[in-house]
Tab-separated table of C-alpha atoms in Angstrom:
chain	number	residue	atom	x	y	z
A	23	UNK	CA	100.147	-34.808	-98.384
A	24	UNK	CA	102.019	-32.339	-96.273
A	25	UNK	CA	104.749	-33.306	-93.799
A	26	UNK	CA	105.192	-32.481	-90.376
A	27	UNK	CA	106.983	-28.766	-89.941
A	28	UNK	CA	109.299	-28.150	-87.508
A	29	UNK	CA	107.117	-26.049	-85.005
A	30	UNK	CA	104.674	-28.495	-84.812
A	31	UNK	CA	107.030	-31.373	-83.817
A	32	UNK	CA	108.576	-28.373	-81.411
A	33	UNK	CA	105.051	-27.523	-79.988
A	34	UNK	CA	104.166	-31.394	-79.318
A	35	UNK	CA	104.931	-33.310	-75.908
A	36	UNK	CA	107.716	-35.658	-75.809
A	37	UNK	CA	105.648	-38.590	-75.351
A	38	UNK	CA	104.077	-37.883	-78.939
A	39	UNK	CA	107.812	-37.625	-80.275
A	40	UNK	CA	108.671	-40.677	-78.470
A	41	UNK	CA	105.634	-42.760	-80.687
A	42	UNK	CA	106.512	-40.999	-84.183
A	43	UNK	CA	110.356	-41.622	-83.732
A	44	UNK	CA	109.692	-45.295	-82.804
A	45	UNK	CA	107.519	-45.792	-85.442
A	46	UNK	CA	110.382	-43.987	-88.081
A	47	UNK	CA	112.715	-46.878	-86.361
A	48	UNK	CA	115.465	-43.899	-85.053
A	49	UNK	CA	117.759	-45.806	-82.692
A	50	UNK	CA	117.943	-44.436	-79.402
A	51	UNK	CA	115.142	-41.640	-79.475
A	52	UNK	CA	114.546	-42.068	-75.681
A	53	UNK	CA	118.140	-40.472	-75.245
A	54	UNK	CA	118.322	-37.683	-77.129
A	55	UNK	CA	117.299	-34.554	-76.120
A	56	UNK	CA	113.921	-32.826	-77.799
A	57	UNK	CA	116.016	-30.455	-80.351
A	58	UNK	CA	117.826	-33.728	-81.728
A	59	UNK	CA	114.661	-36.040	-81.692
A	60	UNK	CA	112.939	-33.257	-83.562
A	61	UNK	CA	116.299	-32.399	-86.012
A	62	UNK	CA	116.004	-36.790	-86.555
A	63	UNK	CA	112.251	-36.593	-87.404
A	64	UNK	CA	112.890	-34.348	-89.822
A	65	UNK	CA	115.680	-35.558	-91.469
A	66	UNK	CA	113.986	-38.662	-92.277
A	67	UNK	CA	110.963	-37.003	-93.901
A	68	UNK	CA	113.385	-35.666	-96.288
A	69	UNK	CA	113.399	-32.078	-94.711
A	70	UNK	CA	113.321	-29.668	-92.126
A	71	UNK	CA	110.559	-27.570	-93.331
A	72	UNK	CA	112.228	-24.281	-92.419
A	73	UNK	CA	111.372	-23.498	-96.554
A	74	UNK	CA	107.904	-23.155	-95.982
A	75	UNK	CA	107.744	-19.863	-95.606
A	76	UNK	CA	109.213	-19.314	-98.798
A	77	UNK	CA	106.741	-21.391	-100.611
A	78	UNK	CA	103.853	-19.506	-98.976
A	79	UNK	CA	102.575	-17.382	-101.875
A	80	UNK	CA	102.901	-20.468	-104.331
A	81	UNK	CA	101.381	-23.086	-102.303
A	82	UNK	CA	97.499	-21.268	-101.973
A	83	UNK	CA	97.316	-21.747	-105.691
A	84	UNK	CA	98.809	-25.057	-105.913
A	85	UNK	CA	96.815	-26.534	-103.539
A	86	UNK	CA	93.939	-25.176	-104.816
A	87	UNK	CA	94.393	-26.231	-108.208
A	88	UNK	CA	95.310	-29.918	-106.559
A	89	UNK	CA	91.718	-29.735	-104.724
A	90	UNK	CA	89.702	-29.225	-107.641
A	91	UNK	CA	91.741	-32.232	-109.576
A	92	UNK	CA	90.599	-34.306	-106.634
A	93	UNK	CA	87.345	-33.402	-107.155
A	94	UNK	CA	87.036	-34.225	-110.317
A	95	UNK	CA	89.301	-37.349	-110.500
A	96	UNK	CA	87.107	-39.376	-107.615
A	97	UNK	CA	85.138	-38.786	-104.454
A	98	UNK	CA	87.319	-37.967	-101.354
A	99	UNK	CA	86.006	-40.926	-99.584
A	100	UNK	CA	87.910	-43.797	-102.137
A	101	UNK	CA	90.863	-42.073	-100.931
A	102	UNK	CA	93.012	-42.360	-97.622
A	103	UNK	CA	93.333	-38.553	-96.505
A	104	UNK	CA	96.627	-38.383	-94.644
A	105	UNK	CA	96.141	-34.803	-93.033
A	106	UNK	CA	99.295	-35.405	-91.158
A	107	UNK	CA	102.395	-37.308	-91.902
A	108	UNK	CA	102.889	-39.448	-88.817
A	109	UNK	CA	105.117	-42.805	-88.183
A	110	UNK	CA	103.383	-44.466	-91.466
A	111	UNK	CA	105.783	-42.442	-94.089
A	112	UNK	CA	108.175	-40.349	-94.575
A	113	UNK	CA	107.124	-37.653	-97.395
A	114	UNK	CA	109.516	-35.339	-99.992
A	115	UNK	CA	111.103	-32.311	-98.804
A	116	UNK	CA	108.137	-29.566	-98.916
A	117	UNK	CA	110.184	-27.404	-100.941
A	118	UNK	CA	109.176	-29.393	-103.966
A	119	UNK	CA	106.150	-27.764	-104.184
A	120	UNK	CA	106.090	-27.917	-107.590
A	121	UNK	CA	105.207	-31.335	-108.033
A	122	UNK	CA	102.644	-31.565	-105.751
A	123	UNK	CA	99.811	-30.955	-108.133
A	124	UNK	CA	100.994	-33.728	-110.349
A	125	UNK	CA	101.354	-36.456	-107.981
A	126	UNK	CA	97.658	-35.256	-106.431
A	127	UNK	CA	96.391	-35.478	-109.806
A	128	UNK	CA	98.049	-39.084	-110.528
A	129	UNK	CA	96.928	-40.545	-107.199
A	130	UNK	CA	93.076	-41.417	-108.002
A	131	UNK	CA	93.763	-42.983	-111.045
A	132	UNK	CA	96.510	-45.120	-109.009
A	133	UNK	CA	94.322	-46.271	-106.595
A	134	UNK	CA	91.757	-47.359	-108.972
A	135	UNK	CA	94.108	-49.409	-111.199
A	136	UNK	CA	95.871	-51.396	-107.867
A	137	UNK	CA	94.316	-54.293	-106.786
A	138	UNK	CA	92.653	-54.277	-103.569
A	139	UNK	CA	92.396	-56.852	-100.706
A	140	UNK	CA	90.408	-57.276	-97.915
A	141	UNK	CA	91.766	-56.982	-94.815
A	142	UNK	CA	90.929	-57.085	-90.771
A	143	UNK	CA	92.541	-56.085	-87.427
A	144	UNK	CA	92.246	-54.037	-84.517
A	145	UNK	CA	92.860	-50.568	-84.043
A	146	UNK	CA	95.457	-48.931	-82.730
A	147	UNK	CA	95.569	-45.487	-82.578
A	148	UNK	CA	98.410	-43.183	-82.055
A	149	UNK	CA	98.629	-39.517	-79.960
A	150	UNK	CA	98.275	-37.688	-83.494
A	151	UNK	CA	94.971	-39.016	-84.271
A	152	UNK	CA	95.701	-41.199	-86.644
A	153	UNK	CA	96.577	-45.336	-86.229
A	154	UNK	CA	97.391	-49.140	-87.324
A	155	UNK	CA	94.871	-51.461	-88.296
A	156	UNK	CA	97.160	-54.129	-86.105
A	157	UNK	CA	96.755	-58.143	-88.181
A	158	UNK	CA	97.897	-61.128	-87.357
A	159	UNK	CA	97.723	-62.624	-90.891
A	160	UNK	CA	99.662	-60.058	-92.808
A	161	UNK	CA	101.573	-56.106	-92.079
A	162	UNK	CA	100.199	-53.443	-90.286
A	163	UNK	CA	97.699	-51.123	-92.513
A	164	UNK	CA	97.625	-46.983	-91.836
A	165	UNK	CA	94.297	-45.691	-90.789
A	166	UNK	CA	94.333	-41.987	-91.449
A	167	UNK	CA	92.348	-39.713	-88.913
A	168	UNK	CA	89.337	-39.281	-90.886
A	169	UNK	CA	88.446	-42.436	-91.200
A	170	UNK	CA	88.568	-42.477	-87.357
A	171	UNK	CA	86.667	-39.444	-86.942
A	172	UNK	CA	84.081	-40.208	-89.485
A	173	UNK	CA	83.552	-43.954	-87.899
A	174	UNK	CA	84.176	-43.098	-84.664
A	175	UNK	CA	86.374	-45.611	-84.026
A	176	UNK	CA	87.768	-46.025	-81.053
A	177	UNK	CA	91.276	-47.725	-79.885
A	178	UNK	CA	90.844	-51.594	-79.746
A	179	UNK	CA	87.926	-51.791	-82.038
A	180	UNK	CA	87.714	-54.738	-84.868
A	181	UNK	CA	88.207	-52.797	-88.519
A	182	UNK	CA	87.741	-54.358	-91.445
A	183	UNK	CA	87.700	-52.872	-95.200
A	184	UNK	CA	89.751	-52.859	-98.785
A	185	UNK	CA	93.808	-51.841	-97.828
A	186	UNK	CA	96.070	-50.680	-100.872
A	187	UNK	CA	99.735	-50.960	-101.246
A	188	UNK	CA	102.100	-48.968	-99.775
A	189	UNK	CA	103.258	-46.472	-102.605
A	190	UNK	CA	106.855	-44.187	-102.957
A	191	UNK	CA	107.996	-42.742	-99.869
A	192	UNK	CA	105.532	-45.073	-97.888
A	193	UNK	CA	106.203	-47.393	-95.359
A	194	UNK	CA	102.765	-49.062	-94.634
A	195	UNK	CA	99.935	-50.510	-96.768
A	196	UNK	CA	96.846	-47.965	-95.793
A	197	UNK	CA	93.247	-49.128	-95.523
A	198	UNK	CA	91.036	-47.210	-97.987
A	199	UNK	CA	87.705	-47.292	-96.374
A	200	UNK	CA	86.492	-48.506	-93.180
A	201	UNK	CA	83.364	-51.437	-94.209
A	202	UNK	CA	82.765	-53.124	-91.047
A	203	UNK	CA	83.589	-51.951	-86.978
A	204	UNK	CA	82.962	-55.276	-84.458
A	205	UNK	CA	81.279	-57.283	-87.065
A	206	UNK	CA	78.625	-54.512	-88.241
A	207	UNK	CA	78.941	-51.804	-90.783
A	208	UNK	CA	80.762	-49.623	-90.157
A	209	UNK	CA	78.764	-46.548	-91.240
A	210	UNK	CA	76.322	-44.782	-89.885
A	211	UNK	CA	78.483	-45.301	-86.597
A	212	UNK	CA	77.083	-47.670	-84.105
A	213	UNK	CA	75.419	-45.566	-80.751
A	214	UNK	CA	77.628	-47.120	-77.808
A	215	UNK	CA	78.262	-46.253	-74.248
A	216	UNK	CA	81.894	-45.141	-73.020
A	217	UNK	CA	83.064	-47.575	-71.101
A	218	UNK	CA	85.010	-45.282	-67.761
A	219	UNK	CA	81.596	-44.072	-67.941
A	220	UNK	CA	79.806	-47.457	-66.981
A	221	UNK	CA	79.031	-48.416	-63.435
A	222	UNK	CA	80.857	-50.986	-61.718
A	223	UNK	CA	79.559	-53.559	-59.253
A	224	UNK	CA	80.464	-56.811	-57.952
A	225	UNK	CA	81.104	-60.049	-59.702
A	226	UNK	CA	78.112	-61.771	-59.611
A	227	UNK	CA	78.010	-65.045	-61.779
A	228	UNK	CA	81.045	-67.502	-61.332
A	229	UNK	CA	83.368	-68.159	-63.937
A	230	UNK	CA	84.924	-71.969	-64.424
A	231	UNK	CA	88.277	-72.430	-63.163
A	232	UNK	CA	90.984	-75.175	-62.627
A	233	UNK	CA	90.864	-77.199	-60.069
A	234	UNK	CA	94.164	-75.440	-58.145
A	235	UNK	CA	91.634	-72.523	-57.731
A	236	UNK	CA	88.700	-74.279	-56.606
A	237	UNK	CA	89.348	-72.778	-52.899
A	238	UNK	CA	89.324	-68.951	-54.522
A	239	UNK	CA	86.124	-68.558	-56.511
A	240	UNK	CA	86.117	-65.524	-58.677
A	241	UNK	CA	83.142	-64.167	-61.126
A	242	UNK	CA	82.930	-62.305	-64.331
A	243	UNK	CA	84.514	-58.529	-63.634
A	244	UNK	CA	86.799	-59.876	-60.994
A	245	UNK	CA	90.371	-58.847	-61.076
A	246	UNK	CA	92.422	-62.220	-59.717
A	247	UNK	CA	95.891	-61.220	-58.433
A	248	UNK	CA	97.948	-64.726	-58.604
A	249	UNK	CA	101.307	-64.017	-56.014
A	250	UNK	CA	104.130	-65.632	-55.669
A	251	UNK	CA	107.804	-66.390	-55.823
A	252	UNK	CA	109.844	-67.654	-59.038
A	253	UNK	CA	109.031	-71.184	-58.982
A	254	UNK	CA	105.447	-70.788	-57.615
A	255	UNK	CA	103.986	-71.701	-60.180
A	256	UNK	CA	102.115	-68.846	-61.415
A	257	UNK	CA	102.524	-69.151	-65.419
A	258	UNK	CA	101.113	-72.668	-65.183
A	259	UNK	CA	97.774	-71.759	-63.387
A	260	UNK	CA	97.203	-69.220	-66.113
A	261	UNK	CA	97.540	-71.671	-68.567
A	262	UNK	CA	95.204	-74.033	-66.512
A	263	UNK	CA	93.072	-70.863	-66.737
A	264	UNK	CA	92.884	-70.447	-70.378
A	265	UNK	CA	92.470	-73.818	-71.519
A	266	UNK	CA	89.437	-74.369	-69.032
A	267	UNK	CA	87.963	-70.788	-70.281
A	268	UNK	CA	88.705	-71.544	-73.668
A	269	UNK	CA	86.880	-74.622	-73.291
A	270	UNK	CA	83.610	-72.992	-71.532
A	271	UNK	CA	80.337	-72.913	-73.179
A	272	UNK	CA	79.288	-69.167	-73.869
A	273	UNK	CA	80.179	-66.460	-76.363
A	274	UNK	CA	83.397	-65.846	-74.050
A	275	UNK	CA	86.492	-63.456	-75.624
A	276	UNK	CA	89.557	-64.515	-74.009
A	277	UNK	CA	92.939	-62.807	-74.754
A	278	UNK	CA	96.675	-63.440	-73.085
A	279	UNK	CA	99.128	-60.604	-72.591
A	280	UNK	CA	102.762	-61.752	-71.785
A	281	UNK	CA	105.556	-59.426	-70.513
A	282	UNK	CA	108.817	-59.848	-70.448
A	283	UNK	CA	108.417	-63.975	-70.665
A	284	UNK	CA	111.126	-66.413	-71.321
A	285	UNK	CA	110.851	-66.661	-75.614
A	286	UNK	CA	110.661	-70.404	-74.649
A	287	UNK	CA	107.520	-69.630	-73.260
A	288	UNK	CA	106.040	-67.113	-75.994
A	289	UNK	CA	106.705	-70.302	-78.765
A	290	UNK	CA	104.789	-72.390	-76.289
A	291	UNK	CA	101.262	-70.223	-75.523
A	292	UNK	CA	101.321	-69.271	-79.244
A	293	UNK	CA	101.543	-72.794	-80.089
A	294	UNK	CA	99.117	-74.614	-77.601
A	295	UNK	CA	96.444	-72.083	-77.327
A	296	UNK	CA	93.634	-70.942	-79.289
A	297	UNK	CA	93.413	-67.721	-78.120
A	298	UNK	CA	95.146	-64.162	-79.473
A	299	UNK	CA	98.673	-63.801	-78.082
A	300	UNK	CA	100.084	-59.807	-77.318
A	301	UNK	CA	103.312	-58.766	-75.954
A	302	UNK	CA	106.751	-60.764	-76.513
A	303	UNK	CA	109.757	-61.351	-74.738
A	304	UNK	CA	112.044	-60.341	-72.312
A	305	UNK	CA	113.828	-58.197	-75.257
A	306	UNK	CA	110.862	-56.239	-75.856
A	307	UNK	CA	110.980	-52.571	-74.680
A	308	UNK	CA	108.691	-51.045	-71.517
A	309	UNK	CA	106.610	-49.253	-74.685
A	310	UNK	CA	106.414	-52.408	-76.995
A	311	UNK	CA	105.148	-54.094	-74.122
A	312	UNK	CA	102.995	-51.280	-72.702
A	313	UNK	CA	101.274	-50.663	-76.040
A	314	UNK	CA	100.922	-54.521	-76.387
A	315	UNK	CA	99.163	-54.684	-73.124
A	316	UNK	CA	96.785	-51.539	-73.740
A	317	UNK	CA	95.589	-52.562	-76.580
A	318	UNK	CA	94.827	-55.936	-75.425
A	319	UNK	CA	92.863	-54.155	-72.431
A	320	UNK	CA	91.577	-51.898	-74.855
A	321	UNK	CA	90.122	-54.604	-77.449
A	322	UNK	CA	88.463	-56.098	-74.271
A	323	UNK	CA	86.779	-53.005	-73.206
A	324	UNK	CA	85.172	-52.741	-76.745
A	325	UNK	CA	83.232	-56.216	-75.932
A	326	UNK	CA	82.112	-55.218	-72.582
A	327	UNK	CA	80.657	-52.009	-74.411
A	328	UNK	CA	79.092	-54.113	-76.662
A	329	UNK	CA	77.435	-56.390	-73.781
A	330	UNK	CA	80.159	-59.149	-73.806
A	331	UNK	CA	82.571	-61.070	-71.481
A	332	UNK	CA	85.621	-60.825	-72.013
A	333	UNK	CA	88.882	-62.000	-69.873
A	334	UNK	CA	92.642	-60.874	-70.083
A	335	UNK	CA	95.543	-63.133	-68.749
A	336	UNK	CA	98.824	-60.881	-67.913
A	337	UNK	CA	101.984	-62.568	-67.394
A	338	UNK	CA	103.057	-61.101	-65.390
A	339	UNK	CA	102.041	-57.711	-64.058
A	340	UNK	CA	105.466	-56.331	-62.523
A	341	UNK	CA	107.021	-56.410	-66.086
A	342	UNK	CA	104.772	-53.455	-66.869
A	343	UNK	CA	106.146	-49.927	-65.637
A	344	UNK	CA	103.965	-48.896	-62.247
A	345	UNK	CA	101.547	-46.422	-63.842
A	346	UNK	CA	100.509	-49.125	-66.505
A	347	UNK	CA	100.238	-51.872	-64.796
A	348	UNK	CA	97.681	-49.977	-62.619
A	349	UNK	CA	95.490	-48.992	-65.225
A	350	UNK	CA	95.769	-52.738	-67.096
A	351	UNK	CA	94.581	-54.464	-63.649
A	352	UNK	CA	91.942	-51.843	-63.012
A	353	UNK	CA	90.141	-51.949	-65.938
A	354	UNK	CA	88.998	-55.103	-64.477
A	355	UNK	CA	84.953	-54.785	-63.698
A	356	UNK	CA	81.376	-55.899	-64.042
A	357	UNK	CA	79.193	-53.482	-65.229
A	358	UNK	CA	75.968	-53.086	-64.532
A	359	UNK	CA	74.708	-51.489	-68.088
A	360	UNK	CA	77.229	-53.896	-69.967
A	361	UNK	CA	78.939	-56.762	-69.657
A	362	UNK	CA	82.144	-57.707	-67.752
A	363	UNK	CA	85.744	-57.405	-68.294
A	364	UNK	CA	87.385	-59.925	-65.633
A	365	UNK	CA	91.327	-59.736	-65.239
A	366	UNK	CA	93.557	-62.231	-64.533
A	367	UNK	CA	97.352	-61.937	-63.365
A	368	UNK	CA	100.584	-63.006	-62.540
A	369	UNK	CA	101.549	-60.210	-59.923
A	370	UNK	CA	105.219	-61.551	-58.663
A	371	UNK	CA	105.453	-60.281	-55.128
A	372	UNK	CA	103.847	-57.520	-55.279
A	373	UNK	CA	101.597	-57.078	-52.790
A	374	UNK	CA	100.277	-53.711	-53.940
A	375	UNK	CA	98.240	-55.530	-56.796
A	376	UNK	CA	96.851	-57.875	-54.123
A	377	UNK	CA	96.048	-54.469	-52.141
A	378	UNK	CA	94.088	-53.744	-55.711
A	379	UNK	CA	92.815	-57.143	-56.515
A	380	UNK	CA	88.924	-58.546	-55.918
A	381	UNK	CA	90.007	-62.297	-55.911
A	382	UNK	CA	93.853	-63.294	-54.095
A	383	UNK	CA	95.892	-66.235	-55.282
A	384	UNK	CA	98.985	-66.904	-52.984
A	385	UNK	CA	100.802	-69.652	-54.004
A	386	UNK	CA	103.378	-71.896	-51.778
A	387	UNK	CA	107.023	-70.982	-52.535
A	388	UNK	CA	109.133	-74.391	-53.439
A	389	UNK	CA	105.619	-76.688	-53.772
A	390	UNK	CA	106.700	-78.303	-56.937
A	391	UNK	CA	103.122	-78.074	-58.257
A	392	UNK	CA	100.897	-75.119	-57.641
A	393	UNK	CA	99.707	-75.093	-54.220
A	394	UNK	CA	97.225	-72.147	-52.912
A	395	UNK	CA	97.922	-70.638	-49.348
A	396	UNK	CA	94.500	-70.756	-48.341
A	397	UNK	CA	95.002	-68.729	-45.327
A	398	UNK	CA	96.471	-66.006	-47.512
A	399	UNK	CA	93.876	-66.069	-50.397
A	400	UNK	CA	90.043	-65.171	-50.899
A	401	UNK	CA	87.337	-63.283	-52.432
A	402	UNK	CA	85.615	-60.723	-51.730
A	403	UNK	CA	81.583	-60.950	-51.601
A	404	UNK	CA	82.640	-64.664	-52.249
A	405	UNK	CA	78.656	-64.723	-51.260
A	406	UNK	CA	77.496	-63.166	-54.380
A	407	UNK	CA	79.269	-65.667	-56.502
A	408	UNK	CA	76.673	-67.919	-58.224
């Protein structure tokens, strides 16, 4: 395994930095400048790389003698190929190239004599290519890039397959092999469409909804702005909303994304709902909660590719920075080669996600219980609703 050198962490955008120095856990990354992000980096992979030069004549041998080793030892595929060290570890300084072609040569027989476990999530995957199998029933496991290129997997997708321990120097448990992708196996990749390639069209078939709502019909695909003041009432017709979708008959994927929500509250949807929980808190950071968000939106596309319905609850929408919360309420759509993938969300004020939104929900300030301003709410091509 190699470590990142200095000119490629000097050649890569700051947003990249920004995701492999949260990952590392270095305090206060959005604040230094680029020279000290990159100077923390690679301090805490146990060097700076600027030997590497120096090892140059050595390391063509080495590595060569390391690759046929491999060979020999076990196929490449039994083994997660890190090409690039990103937020999952932090590796030795690279001037101990000396050692490398022992601990290449002790690896194999390592992985064959740890116990493995099976393990599932969804896929996260980070700007370098590589990514998290994300669980809710145990710790993050690395996906290295092949295994991403060779399934090609795509962000949001359901991964399932043996994970090993994490070993020296490693932060994460990694997954050794990818079995199954959505339910199927995993290899040869399933043929599926890309789903900002789809066509989108209006809602056509009506989705259940609470009885507060019965005035403001929306379908699968629609994207249902719910505005109002504090006290409105918003958070409580979302929860009407997922326990009456929950409780619909159909092969329905339903998913809640809070932002920024009292912890009070998190305890409480966790607790009384069936459905997968992301986000947190209102001490979560705008990139916790971002990423949390995308790859709920993300998860959901991968159903609609697949022919599904699937619905994501946001509460609420204005938590999210601007350009995110735009593309999390526009992925909403029905499709006319797929399925659907209706949004649902708790938009504050802000009347520039109504201006966006195919179903509005204005609630009365100071009602007590949720009331809808019917003057101020609707649907449009209500008439196509059936």
């Amino acid at each position: 395994m190699s470590v990142l050198q200095r000119k490629e962490l000097e050649d890569s955008p700051l947003a990249d930095l920004h995701a492999i120095a949260s990952e590392l856990g270095i305090d206060g990354y959005r604040g230094l400048r680029k020279a000290d992000l990159v100077a923390a980096i690679l301090d805490l992979q146990g060097g700076d790389g600027a030997g590497a030069d120096d090892a140059t004549e050595e390391k063509p041998a080495l590595e060569k003698r390391g690759r046929a080793k491999r060979a020999r030892a076990k196929p490449a595929r039994d083994e997660p190929v890190r090409e690039v060290e990103d937020k999952a570890a932090a590796e030795e300084p690279e001037g101990e190239v000396a050692d490398e072609p022992e601990r290449e040569e002790e690896a194999p027989a390592a992985a064959e004599a740890e116990p493995e476990e099976t393990a599932a999530g969804v896929l996260d995957v980070l700007p370098n290519g590589s990514g998290f199998m994300r669980r809710e029933d145990g710790p993050d496991c690395y996906v290295s890039q092949a295994q991403i290129r060779r399934c090609e997997l795509r962000p949001g997708d359901e991964v399932a397959g043996p994970v090993r321990g994490a070993r020296r120097n490693e932060r994460h448990p990694s997954l050794v092999r990818v079995t199954q992708v959505n339910g199927r196996d995993a290899e040869p990749p399933e043929e599926r469409p890309e789903f900002a390639a789809l066509t989108a069209v209006h809602a056509s078939e009506r989705l259940p909804a609470p009885s507060v709502l019965e005035q403001v019909p929306f379908g699968k695909g629609s994207r249902v702005a719910v505005a109002g003041p504090p006290g409105a009432g918003a958070t409580r017709v979302l929860r009407e909303v997922v326990t009456t979708l929950a409780g619909a008959p159909g092969d329905l994927s339903v998913s809640v994304v809070l932002a920024a929500a009292r912890p009070e509250e998190v305890t409480e949807w966790r607790r009384d709902t069936d459905v997968p929980v992301y986000g947190g808190s209102v001490d979560s950071t705008p990139d916790e909660l971002g990423q949390a968000g995308t790859l709920a939106v993300e998860r959901a596309k991968r159903v609609v590719e697949r022919g599904g319905d699937a619905v994501v609850l946001i509460d609420s929408l204005d938590a999210f920075e601007p350009a995110v919360a735009r593309r999390l309420f526009g992925a909403g759509r029905n499709v006319e080669q797929a399925g659907s993938l209706t949004v649902v969300a708790a938009v504050g004020e802000g009347w520039e996600h109504l201006r966006l939104a195919s179903t509005r929900v204005v609630l009365e300030p100071g009602a007590g219980e949720p009331k809808v301003a019917a003057e101020r709410s609707g649907t449009q091509r209500a008439d196509l609703l059936s």
